[in-house]
Coordinates of C-alpha atoms in Angstrom, one line a residue:
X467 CA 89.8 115.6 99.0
X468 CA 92.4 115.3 101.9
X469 CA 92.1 117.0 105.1
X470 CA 93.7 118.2 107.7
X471 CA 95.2 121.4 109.6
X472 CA 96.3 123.9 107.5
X473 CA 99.1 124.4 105.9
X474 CA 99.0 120.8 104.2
X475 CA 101.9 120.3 101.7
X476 CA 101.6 117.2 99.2
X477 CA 103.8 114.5 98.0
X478 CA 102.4 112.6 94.5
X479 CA 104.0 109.5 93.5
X480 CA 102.7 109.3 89.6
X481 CA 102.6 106.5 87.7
X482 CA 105.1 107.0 85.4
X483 CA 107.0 107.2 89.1
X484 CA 108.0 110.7 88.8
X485 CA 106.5 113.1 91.6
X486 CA 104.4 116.2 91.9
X487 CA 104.2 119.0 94.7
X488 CA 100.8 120.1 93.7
X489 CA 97.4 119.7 95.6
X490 CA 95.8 118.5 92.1
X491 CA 98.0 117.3 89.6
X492 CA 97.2 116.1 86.1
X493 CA 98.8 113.2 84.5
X494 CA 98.5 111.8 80.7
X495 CA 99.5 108.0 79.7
X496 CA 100.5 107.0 77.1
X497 CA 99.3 103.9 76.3
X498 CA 97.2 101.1 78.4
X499 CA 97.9 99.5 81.4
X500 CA 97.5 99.1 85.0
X501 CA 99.0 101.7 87.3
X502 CA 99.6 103.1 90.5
X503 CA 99.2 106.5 92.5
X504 CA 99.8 107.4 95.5
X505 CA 99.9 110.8 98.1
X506 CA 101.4 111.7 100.9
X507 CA 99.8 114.8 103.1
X508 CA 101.5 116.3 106.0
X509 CA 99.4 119.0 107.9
X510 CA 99.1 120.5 111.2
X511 CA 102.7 122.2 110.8
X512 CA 104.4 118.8 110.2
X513 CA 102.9 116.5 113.1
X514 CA 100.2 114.9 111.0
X515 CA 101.1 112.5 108.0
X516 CA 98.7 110.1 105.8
X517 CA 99.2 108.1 102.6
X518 CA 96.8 106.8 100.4
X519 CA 97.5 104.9 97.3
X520 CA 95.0 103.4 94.5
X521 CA 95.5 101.9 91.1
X522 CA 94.0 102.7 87.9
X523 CA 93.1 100.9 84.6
X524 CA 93.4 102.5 81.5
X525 CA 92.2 100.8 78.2
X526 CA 93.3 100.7 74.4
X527 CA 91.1 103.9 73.8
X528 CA 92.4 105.7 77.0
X529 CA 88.9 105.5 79.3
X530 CA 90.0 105.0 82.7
X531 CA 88.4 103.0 85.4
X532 CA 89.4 102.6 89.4
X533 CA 87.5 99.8 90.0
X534 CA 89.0 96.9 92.3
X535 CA 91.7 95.3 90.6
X536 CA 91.8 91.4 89.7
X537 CA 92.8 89.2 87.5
X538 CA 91.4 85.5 86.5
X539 CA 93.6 82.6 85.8
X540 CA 94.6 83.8 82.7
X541 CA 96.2 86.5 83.6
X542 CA 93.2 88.7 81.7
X543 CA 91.9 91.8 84.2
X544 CA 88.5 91.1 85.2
X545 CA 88.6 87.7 83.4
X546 CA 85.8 85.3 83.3
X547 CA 88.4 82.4 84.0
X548 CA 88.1 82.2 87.8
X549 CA 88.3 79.5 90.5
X550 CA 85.6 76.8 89.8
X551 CA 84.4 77.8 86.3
X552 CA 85.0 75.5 83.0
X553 CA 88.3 74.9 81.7
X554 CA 90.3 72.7 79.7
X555 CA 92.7 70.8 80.7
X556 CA 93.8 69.0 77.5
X557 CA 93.1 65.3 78.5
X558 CA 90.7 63.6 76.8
X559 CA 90.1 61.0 79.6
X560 CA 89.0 63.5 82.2
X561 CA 85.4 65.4 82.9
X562 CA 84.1 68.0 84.8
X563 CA 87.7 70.2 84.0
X564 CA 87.5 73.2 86.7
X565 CA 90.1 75.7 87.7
X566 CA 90.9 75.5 91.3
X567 CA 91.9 78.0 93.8
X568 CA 95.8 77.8 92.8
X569 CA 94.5 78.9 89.0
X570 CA 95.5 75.1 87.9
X571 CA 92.7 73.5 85.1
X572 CA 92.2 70.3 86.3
X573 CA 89.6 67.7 85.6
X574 CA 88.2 65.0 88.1
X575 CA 89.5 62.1 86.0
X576 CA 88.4 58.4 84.9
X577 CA 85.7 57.6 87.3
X578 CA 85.5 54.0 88.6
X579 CA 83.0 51.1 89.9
X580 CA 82.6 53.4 93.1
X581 CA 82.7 56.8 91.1
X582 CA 86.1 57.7 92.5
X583 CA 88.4 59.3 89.4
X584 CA 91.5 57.3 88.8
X585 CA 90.2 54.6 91.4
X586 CA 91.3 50.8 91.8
X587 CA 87.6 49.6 91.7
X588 CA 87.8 48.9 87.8
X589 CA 85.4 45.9 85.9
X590 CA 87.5 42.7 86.6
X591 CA 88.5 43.7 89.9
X592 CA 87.7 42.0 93.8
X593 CA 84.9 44.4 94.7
X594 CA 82.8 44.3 98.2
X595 CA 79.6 46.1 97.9
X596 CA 76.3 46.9 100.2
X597 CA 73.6 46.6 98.6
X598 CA 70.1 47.2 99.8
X599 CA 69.5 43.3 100.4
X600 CA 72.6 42.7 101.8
X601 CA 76.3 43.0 100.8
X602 CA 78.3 41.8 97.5
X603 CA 81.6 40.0 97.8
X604 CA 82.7 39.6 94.2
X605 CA 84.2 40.8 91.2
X606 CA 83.1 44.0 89.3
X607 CA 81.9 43.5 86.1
X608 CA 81.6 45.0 82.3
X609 CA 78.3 47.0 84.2
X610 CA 80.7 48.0 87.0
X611 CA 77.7 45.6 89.5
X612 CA 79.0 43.5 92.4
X613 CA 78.3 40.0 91.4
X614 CA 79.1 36.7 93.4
X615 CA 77.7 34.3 95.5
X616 CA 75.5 31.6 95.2
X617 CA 71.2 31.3 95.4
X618 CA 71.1 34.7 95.0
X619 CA 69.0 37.1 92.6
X620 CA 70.6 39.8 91.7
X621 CA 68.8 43.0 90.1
X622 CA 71.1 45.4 88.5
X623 CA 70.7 48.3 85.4
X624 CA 71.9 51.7 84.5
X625 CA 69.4 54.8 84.8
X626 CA 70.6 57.3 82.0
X627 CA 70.7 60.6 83.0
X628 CA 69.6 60.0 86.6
X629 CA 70.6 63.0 89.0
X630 CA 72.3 60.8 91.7
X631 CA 69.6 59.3 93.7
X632 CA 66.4 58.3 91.2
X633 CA 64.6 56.5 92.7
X634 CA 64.3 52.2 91.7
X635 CA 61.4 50.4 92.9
X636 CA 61.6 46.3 92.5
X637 CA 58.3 43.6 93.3
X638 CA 58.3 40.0 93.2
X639 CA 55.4 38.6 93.6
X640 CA 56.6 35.0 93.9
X641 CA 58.3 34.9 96.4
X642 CA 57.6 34.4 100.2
X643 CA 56.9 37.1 101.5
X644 CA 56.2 39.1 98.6
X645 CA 59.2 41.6 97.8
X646 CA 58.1 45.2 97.4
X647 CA 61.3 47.8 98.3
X648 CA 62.4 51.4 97.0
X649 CA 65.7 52.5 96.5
X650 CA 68.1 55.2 94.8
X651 CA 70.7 54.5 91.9
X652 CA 74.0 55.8 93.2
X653 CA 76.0 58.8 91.8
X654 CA 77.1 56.8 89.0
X655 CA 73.4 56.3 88.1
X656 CA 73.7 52.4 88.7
X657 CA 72.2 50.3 90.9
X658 CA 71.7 46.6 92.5
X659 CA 69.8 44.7 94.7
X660 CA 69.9 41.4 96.2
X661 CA 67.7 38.8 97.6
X662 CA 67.1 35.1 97.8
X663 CA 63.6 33.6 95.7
X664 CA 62.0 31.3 97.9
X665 CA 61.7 29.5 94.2
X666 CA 64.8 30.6 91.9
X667 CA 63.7 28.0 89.7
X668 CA 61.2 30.4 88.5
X669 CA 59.7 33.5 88.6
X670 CA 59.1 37.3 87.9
X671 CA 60.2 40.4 89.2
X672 CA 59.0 44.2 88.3
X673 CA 61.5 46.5 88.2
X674 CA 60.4 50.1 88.6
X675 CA 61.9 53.8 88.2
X676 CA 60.9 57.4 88.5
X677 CA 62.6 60.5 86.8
X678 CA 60.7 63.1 89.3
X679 CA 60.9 62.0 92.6
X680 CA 57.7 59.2 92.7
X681 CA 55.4 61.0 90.4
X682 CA 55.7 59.5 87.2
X683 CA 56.9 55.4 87.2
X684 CA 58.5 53.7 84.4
X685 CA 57.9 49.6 84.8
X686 CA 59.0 46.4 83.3
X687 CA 59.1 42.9 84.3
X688 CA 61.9 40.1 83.8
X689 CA 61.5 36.5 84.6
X690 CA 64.2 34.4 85.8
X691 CA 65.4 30.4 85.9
X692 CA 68.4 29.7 87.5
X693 CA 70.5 27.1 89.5
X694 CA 72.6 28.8 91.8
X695 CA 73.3 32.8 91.0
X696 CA 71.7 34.5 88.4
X697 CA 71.4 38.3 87.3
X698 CA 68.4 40.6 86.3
X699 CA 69.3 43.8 84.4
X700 CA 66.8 46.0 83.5
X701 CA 68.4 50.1 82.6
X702 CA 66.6 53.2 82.5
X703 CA 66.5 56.7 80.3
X704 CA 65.9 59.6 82.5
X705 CA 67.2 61.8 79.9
X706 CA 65.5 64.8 78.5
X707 CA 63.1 64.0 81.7
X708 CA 64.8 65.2 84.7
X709 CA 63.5 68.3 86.6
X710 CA 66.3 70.5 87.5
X711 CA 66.9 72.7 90.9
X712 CA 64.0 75.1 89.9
X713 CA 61.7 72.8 88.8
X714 CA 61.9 73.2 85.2
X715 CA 62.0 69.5 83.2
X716 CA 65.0 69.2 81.2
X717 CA 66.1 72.8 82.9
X718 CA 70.2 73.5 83.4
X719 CA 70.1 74.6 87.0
X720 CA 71.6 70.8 87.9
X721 CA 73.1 69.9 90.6
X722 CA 77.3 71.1 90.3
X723 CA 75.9 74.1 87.8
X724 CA 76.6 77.8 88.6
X725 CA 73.7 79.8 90.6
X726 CA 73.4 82.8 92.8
X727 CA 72.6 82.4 96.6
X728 CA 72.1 86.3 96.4
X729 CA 74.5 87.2 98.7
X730 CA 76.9 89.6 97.7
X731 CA 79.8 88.0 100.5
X732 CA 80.2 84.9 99.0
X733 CA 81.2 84.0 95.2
X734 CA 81.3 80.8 92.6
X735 CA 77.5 80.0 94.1
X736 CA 76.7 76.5 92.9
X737 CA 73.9 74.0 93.1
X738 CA 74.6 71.4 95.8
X739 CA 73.2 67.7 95.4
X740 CA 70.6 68.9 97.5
X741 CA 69.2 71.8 95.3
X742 CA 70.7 74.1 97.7
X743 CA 72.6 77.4 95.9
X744 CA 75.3 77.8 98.2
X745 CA 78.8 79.9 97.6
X746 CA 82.2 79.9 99.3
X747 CA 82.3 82.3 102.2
X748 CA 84.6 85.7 101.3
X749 CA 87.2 85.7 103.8
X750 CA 89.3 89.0 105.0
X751 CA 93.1 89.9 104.3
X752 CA 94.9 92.5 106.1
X753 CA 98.4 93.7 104.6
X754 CA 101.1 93.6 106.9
X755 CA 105.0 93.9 107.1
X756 CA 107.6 95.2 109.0
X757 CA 110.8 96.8 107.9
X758 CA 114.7 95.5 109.3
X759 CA 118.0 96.9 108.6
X760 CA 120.8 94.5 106.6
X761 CA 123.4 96.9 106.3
X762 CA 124.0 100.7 106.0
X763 CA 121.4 102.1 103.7
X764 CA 119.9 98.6 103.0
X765 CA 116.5 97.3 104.2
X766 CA 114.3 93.9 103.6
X767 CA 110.8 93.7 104.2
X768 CA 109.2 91.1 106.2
X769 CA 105.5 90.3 105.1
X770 CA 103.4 89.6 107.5
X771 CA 100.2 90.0 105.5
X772 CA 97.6 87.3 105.6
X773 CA 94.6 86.3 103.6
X774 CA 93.3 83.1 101.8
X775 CA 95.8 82.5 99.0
X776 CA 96.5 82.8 96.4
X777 CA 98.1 86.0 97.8
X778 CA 99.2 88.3 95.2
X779 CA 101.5 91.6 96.4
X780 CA 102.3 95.1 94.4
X781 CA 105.1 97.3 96.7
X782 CA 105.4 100.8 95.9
X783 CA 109.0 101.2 97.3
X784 CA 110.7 104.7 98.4
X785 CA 112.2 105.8 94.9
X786 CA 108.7 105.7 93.5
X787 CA 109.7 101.4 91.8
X788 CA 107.1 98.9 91.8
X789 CA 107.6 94.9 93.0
X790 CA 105.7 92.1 92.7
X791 CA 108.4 89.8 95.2
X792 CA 106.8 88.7 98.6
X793 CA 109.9 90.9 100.5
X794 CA 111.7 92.7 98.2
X795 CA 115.1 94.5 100.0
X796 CA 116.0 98.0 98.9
X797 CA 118.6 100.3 99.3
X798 CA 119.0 103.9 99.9
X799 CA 121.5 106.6 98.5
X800 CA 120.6 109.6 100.8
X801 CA 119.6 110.8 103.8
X802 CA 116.1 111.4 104.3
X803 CA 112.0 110.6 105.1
X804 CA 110.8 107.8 103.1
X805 CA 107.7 106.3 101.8
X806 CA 106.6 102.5 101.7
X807 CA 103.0 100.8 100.6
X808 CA 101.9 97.0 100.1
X809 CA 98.8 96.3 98.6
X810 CA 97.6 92.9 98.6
X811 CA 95.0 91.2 96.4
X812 CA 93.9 87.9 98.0
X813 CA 91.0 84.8 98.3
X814 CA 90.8 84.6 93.9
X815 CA 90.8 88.3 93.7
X816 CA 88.1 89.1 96.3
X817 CA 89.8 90.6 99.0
X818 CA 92.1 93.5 98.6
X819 CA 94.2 95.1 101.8
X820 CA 96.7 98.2 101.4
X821 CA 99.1 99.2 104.4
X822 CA 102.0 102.0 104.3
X823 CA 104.6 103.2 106.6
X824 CA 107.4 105.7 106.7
X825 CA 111.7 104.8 106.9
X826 CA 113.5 107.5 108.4
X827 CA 117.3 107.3 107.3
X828 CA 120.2 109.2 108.8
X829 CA 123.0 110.8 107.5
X830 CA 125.3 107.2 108.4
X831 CA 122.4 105.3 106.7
X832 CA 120.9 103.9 109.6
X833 CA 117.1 103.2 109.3
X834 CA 114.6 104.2 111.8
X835 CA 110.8 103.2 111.8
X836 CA 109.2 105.1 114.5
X837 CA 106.4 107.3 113.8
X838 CA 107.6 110.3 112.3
X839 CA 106.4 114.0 113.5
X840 CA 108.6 117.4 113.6
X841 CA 108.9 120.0 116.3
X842 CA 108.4 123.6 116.6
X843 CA 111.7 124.4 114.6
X844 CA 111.1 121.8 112.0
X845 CA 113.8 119.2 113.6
X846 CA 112.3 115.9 113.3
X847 CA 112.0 114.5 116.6
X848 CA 113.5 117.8 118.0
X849 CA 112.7 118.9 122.2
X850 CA 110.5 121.8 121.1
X851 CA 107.2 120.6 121.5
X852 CA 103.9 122.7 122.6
X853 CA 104.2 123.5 125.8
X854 CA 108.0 123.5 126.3
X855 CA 110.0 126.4 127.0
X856 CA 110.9 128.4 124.5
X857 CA 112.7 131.9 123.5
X858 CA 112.2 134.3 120.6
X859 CA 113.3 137.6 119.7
X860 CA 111.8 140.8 119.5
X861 CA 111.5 143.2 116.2
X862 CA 112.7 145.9 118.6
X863 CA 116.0 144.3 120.0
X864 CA 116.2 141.7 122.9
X865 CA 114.3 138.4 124.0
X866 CA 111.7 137.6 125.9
X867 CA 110.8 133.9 127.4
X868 CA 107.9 131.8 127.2
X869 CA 106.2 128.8 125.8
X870 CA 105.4 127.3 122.6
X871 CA 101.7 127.1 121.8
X872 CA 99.7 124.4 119.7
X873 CA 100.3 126.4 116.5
X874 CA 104.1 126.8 117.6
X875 CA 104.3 130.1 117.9
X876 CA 106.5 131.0 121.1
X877 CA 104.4 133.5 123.5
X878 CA 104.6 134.7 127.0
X879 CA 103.5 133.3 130.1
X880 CA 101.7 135.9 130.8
X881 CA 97.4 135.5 130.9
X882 CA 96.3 137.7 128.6
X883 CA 97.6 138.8 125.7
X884 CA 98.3 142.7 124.1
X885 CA 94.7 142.7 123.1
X886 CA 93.2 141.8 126.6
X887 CA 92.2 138.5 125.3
X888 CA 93.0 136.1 128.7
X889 CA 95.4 133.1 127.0
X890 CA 94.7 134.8 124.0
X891 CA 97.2 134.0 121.0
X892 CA 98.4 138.3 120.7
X893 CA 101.6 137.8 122.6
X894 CA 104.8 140.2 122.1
X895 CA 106.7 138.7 119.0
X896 CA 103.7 137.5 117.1
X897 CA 102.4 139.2 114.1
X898 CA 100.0 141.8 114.1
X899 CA 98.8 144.9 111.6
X900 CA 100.1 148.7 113.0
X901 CA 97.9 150.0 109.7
X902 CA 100.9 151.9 108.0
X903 CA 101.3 150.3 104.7
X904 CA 104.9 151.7 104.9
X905 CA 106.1 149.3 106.9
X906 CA 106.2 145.6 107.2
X907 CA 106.8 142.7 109.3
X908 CA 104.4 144.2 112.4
X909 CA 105.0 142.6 115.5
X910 CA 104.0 142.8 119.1
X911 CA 106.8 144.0 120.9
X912 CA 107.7 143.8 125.4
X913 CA 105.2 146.5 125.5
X914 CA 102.5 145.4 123.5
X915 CA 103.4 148.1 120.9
X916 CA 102.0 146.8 117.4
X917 CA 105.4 148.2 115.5
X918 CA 106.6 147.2 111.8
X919 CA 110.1 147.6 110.5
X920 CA 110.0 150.9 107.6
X921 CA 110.7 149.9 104.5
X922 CA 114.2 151.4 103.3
X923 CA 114.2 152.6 99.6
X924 CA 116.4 150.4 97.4
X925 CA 118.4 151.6 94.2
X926 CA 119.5 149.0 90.9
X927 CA 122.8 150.3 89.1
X928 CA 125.2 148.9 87.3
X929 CA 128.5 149.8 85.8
X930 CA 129.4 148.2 82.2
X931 CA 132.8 148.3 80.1
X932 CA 134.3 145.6 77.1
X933 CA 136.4 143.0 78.6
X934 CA 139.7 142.9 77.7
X935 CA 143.5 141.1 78.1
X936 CA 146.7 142.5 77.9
X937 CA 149.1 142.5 75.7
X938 CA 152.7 143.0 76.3
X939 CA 153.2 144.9 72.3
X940 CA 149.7 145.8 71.5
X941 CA 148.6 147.1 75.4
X942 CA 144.8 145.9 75.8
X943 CA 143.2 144.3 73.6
X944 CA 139.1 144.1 73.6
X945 CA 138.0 140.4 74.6
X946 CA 134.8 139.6 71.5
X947 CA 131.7 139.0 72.7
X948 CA 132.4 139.3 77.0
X949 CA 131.5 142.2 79.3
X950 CA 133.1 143.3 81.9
X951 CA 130.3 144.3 84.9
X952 CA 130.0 146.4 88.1
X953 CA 127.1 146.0 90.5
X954 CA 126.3 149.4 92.1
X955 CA 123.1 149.0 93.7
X956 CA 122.6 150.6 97.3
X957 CA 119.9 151.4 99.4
X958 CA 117.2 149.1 101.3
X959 CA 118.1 146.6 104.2
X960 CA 118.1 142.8 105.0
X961 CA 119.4 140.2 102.6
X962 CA 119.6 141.3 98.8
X963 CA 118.6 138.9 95.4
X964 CA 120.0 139.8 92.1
X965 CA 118.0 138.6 88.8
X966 CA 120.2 139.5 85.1
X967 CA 118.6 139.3 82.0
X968 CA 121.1 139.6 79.4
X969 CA 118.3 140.4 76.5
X970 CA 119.4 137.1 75.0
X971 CA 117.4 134.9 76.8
X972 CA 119.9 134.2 79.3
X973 CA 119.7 135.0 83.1
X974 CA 121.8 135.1 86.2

């Protein structure tokens, strides 16, 4: 599909790494894998080049696919195992085991009094703690609740199942004024409220909770007798009750569980503690590096690519070689105009970037990086350029002066051309037809005489005779299986080619 001005010549780099000249080459593996391809075009007579590479997947059965290539923390192509799905990470005493964006499987850990994993605030433990009626300066206990002080009521419990912030309602109806507050568990699904009785010697209080948000209570009452600080504890079962983020009772779209936000730019879409299906943002990645000279023949790569990481790179370096390193070096072992590609795959797989340049190395091995283009003699970098002066010879004998075109063909500066065309491209010394079929190589000549050179009749012949050596008793003395030849041909002009075939399958 590549275009360009014609002629276009093309340079394959196949994935076995040989090459190919051909506009549409075929290629059979041999068994699975991931691979790479690239080509090289130049068109336009040499001042146009572009590369494009890709990679292709090829299965056990040998179907191939070209989709995007990724792979999950497991190293398995198009894996399920990616950044913030379920894992295992082999310790019993964690939860909520994830992998995270550096492919690690790691869970949150023992969760303590305040719901922090592997935190200090463990039953036993000082613990200061606000609590709707106040705040708790105390010691944490078997419940993981705040308790200290002195003439204080405290109301405490566990709401199984609760999705963070149920909701606790508490009355007490004998004291002055009359207590009647609401409040949510915390993420832990505990909760604890404090006040003073206006008569702790006796009383009752109603404790209240709701598994759906106020619609439905669940009520019991406690009475309590106590000199100095005393505790209510009444706990709760929200399970098989709750009503998940789409309104289903008992549903699995919870709050931490995977969802779709519907748009395509972001990925591992969860439900927030708000019922909110949110994802992480894609973010871009552009491939990027520069090439520097060590030595003679030697390069290094600097990679300037950037991207969210993990950042994995795939080179395909000038001998056709593949490499995974960050800035692999490479040397060269001849002069000549060299390829180079980085493809990046970055942000968990989502983002994929592919730049390529070209080396130029001289005969001494030095390395140059500027843009490469040819001139109108084929020299790279050369002074004849479109435009420029030029001089070319005619078929007939002599020279004539002028300027090379955009197609690089060296005409006169004269106006208009042997046709009458004003800065038309029928100069003397281009081709044109004369209409004899006798000739060939038809060219305008000084006086705009379409002329062709007459083809001279050539003549094969051939003189044959048995090899032999001398010897000084016996005189000659035929040499087995070796001829002795004489080429004979004559006739025709220009530069002659021979082809032998010695009937044995053999040529020359």
């Amino acid at each position: 599909l590549s275009t360009g001005a014609s002629p276009i010549t093309y340079s394959w780099w196949l994935p076995d790494g040989s090459s190919s000249t051909l506009a549409e080459p075929t290629f059979a593996f041999s068994q699975s894998g991931v691979y790479g391809i690239c080509l090289t075009i130049t068109a336009d007579s040499g001042f146009c080049t572009s590369v494009m590479c890709d990679t292709i997947v090829v299965d056990s059965s040998g179907l191939i696919s070209t989709n995007p290539i990724w792979f999950d923390c497991l190293g398995v192509l198009w894996g399920p195992a990616m950044p913030g799905s379920p894992c295992d990470d082999g310790d019993p005493n964690t939860f909520g085991d994830a992998w995270t964006n550096n492919c690690t499987c790691a869970g949150m850990g023992q969760v303590d009094c305040l719901g922090i994993p592997g935190g200090p605030n463990q039953p036993g433990t000082p613990c200061t703690d606000s609590i709707p009626g106040g705040v708790i300066t105390g010691t944490w206990d078997a419940n993981c609740t705040c308790v200290g002080g002195a003439s204080t009521l405290y109301v405490t419990g566990t709401i199984a199942g609760c999705n963070g912030s149920t909701l606790v309602n508490v009355q007490d109806w004998w004291t002055q004024p009359n207590l009647d507050t609401t409040f949510s568990t915390g993420a832990n699904c505990n909760y604890v409220f404090a006040y003073d009785p206006t008569s702790p010697q006796f009383g009752y209080v109603t404790i209240s909770y709701s598994c759906d948000g106020g619609l439905t209570w669940y009520t019991d009452s406690v009475n309590y007798s106590f000199s100095g600080a005393f505790t209510v504890q009444q706990n709760g079962n929200c399970q098989g009750a709750l009503v998940d983020c789409l309104g289903v009772p008992g549903g699995s779209a919870l709050p931490g569980t995977p969802c779709n936000d519907g748009n395509p730019m972001t990925y591992s879409d969860t439900w927030d503690n708000n019922c909110n299906c949110t994802g992480i943002p894609m973010s871009n990645c552009q491939a990027d590096f520069t090439v520097q000279q060590t030595a003679p023949w030697q390069i290094a790569t600097v990679n300037n690519s950037t991207g969210v990481p993990p950042i994995d790179h795939l080179w395909w370096l000038p001998d056709g070689s593949q490499s995974t390193a960050t800035n692999p070096s490479f040397t060269f072992t001849q002069a000549g105009v060299y390829g180079i590609c980085l493809t990046i795959t970055a942000d968990s797989g989502y983002c994929t970037s592919v730049m390529c340049d070209t080396v130029v190395v001289d005969s001494s091995g030095m390395i140059n990086t500027n843009p490469v283009w040819y001139d109108c003699l084929g020299t790279l970098w050369g002074p004849n350029m479109p435009g420029t002066a030029c001089t070319d010879s005619l078929p007939s004998g002599g020279t004539f002066s002028g300027v090379w075109s955009a197609n690089c063909v060296c005409v006169s500066n004269g106006l208009t051309d042997c046709l009458g065309i004003p800065g038309g491209p029928n100069m003397p010394g281009t081709p044109c037809d004369d209409g004899n079929p006798v000739t060939s190589n038809d060219m305008w000549d000084a006086n705009c005489n379409c002329t062709g050179s007459v083809n001279a009749p050539c003549q094969a012949d051939f003189w044959v005779i048995q090899a032999y050596t001398t010897d000084s008793l016996l005189g000659p003395v035929p040499i087995p299986n070796e001829l002795w030849l004489w080429n004979l041909s004559n006739g025709g002009s220009g530069t002659y080619s021979y082809l032998w075939d010695f009937g044995d399958g053999t040529t020359s």
